[in-house]
Tab-separated table of C-alpha atoms in Angstrom:
chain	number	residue	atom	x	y	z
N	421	UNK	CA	119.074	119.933	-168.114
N	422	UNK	CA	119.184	118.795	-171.752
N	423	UNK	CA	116.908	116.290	-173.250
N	424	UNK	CA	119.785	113.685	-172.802
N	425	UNK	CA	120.031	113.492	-169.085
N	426	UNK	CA	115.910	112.537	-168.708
N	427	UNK	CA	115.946	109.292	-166.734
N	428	UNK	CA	113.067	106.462	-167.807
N	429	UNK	CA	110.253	106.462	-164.784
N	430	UNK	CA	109.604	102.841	-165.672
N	431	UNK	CA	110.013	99.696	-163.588
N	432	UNK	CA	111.832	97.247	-164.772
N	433	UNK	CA	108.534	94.320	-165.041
N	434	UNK	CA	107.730	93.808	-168.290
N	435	UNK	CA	111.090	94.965	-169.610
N	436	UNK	CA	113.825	92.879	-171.714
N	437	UNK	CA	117.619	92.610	-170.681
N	438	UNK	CA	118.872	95.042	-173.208
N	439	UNK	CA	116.171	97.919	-171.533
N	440	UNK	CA	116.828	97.322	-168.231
N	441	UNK	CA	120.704	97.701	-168.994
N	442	UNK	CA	120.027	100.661	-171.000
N	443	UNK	CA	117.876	102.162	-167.756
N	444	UNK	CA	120.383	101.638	-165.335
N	445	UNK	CA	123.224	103.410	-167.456
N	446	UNK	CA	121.096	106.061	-167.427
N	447	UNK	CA	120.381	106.260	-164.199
N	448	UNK	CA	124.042	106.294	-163.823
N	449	UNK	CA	124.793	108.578	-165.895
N	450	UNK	CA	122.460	110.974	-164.284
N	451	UNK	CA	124.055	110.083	-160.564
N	452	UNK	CA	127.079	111.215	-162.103
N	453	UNK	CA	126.480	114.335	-163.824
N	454	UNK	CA	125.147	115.922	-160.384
N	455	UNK	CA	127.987	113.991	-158.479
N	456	UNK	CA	131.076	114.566	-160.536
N	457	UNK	CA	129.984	118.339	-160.780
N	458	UNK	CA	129.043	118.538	-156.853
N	459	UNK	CA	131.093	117.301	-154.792
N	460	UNK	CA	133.416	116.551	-157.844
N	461	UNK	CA	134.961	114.007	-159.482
N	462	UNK	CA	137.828	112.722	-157.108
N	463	UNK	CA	135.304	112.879	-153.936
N	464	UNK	CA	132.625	110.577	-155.917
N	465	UNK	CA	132.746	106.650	-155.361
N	466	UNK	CA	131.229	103.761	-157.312
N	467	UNK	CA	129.277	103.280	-154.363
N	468	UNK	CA	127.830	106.824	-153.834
N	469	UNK	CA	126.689	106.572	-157.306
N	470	UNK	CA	124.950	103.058	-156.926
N	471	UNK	CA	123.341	104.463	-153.891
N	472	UNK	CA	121.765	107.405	-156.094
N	473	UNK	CA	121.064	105.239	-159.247
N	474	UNK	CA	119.613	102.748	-156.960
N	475	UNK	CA	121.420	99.701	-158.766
N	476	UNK	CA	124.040	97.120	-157.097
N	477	UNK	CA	127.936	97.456	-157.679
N	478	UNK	CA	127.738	94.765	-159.733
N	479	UNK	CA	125.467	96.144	-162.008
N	480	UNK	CA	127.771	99.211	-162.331
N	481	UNK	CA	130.231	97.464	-163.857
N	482	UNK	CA	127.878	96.036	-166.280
N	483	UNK	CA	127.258	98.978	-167.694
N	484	UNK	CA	130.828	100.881	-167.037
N	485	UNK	CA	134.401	99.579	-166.828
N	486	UNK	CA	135.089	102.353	-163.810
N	487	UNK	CA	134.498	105.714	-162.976
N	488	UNK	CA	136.636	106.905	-165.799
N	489	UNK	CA	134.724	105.254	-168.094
N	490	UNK	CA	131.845	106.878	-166.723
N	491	UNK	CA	133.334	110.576	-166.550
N	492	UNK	CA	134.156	109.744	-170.767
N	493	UNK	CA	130.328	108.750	-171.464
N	494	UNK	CA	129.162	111.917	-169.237
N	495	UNK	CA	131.684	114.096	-171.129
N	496	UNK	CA	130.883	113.005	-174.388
N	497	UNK	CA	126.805	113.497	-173.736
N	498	UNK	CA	127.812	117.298	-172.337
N	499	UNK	CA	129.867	118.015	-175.760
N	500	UNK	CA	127.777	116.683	-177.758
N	501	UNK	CA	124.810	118.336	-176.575
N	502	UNK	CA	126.734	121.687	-176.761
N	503	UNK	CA	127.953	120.888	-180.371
N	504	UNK	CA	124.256	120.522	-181.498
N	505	UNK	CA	123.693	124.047	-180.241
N	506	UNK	CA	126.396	125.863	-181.749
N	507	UNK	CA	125.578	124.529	-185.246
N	508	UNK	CA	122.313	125.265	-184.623
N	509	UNK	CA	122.846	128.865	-183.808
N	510	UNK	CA	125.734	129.318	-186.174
N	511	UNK	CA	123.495	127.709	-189.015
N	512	UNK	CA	120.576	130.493	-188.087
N	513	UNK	CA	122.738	133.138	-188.013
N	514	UNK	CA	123.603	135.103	-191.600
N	515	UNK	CA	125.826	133.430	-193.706
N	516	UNK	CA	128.603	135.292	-193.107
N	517	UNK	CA	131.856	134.886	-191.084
N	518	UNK	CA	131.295	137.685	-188.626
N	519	UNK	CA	128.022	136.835	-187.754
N	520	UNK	CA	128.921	132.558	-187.664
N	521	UNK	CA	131.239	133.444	-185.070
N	522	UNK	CA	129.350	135.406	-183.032
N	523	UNK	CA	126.323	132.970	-182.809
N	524	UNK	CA	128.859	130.201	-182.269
N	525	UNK	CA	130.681	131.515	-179.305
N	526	UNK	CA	127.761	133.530	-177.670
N	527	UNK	CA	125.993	129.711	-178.128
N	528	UNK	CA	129.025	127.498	-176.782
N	529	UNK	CA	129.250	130.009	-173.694
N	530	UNK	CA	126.043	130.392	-173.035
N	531	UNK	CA	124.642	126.805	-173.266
N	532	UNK	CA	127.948	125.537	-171.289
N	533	UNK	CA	127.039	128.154	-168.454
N	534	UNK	CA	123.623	127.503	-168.429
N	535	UNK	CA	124.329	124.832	-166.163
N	536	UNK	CA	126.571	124.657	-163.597
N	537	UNK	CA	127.087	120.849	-163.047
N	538	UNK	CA	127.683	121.056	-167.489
N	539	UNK	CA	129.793	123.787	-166.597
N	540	UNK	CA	132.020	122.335	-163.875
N	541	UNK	CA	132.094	118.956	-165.960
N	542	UNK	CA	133.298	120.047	-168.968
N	543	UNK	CA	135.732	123.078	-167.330
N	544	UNK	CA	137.425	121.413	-164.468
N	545	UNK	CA	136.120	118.061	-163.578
N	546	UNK	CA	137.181	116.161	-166.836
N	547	UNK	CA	140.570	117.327	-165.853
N	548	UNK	CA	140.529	115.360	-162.902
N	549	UNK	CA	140.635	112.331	-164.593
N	550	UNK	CA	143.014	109.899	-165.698
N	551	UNK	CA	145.033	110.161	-168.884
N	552	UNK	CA	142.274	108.316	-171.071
N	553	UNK	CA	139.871	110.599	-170.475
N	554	UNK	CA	142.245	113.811	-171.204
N	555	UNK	CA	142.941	111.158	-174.719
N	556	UNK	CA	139.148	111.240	-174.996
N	557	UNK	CA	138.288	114.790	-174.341
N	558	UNK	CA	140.970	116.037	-177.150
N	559	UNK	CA	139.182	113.620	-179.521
N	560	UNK	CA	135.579	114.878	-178.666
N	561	UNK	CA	136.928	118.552	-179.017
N	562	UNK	CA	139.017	118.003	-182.372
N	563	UNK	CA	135.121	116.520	-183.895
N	564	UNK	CA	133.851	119.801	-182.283
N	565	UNK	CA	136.367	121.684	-184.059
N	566	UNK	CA	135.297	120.083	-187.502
N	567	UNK	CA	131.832	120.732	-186.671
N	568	UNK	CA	132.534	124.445	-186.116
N	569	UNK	CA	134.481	124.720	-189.405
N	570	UNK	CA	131.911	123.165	-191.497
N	571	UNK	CA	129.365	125.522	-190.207
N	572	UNK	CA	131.365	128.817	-191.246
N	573	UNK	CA	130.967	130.425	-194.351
N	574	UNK	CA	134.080	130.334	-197.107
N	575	UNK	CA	136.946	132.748	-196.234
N	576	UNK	CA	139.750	131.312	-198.303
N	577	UNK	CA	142.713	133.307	-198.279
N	578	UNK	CA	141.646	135.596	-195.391
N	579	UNK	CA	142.838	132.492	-192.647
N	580	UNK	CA	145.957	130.391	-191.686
N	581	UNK	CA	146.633	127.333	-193.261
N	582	UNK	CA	144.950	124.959	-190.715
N	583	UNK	CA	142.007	126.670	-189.720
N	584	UNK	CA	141.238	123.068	-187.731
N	585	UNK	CA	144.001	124.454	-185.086
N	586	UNK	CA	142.840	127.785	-185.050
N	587	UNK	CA	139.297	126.258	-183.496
N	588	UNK	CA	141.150	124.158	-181.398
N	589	UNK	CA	142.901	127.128	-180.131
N	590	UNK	CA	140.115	129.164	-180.033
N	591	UNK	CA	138.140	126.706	-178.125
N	592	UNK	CA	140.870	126.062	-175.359
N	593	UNK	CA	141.071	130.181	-174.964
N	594	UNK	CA	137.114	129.841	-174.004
N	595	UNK	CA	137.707	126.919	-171.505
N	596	UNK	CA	140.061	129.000	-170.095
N	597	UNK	CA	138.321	131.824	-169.555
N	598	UNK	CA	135.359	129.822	-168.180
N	599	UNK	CA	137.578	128.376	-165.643
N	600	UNK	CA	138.749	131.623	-164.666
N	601	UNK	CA	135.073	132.776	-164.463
N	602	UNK	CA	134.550	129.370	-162.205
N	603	UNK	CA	137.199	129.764	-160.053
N	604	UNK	CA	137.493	133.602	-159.796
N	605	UNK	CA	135.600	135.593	-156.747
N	606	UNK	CA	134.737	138.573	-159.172
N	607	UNK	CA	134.167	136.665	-161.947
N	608	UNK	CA	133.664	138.563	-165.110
N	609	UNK	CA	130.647	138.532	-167.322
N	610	UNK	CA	129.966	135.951	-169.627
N	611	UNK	CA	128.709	138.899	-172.298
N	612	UNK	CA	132.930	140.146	-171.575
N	613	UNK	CA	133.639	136.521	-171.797
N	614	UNK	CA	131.819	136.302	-175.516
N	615	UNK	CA	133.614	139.334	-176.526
N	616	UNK	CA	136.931	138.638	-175.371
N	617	UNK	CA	136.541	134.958	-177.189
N	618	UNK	CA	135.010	136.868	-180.574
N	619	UNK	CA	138.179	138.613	-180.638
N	620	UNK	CA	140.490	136.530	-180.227
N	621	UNK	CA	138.358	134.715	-183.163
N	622	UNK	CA	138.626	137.049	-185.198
N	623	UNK	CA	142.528	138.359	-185.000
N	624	UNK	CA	143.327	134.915	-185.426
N	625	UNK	CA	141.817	135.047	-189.123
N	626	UNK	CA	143.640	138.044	-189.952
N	627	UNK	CA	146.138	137.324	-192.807
């Protein structure tokens, strides 16, 4: 689990308002990124999750509007996460395009994988959701788009046009074949997975 799903082990004496709302949206937060991975999305109610964050209904809804609005904030905290990964390991890697893609996708997959409630969340659960979270997730995958094109090195003239829908692409061909490694019962390996993703990457830049 990454830093940003550590719950405070506080009580709430001594606290003000503003912590105590900030601890119990975390403590939702972390209901729901075990629940909405396991048993899933659909099967989770507000009041399982108030049962495991140990806070009243009404106090859910002072911290979310629904569960929607919950999947969005658990979403975004998964992606982001992720995104600070791959631009870590594309920024270590030798500036040069071959070797920023590489890092990038064996990152994405790997730190995606690495956890299978991050995994189901950000494969098949968000898709579960209502149409304002499908709104959402396209946003949140568009800024990890941008975030992926600043990282890689100049290659003007060797790409199409609009290299921002070339990520995009790219990025929906790895969600894809995540799913199908979720779903499948002889999944293939994620090193396949990497390779099949790199080279898709890469054909896409030919001119």
């Amino acid at each position: 689990m990454g830093e940003g799903w550590k719950v405070m082990a506080r009580g709430y004496r001594g606290m003000t308002p503003e912590q105590r709302l900030a601890d119990r949206r975390e403590r939702l937060l972390h209901a729901a990124y075990a629940q909405f991975a396991e048993p899933g999305f659909s099967d989770t109610t507000i009041e399982r999750l108030c049962a495991i964050a140990r806070i009243s209904n009404r106090a859910f809804y002072e911290c979310f509007s629904g569960r929607h609005d919950l999947m969005r904030a658990v979403y975004e905290r998964c992606v982001d996460e992720a995104a600070a990964a791959v631009v870590r390991a594309m920024h270590a890697a030798p500036n040069a395009l071959d070797a920023r893609i590489e890092a990038g996708v064996r990152e994405y997959v790997t730190f995606v994988m690495a956890d299978r409630r991050r995994a189901r969340i950000m494969n098949l659960e968000v898709r579960r959701a209502d149409n304002s979270v499908h709104v959402f997730r396209r946003h949140k995958l568009s800024i990890l788009a941008q975030m992926i094109e600043k990282s890689l090195p100049d290659f003007t003239g060797t790409a199409p046009d609009n290299v921002h829908q070339l990520v995009l692409g790219v990025l929906g061909a790895v969600h894809e074949l995540l799913l199908d490694v979720m779903m499948s019962p002889k999944p293939e390996e994620l090193d396949e997975v990497i390779r099949t993703a790199v080279h898709i990457f890469r054909k896409s830049l030919e001119p």
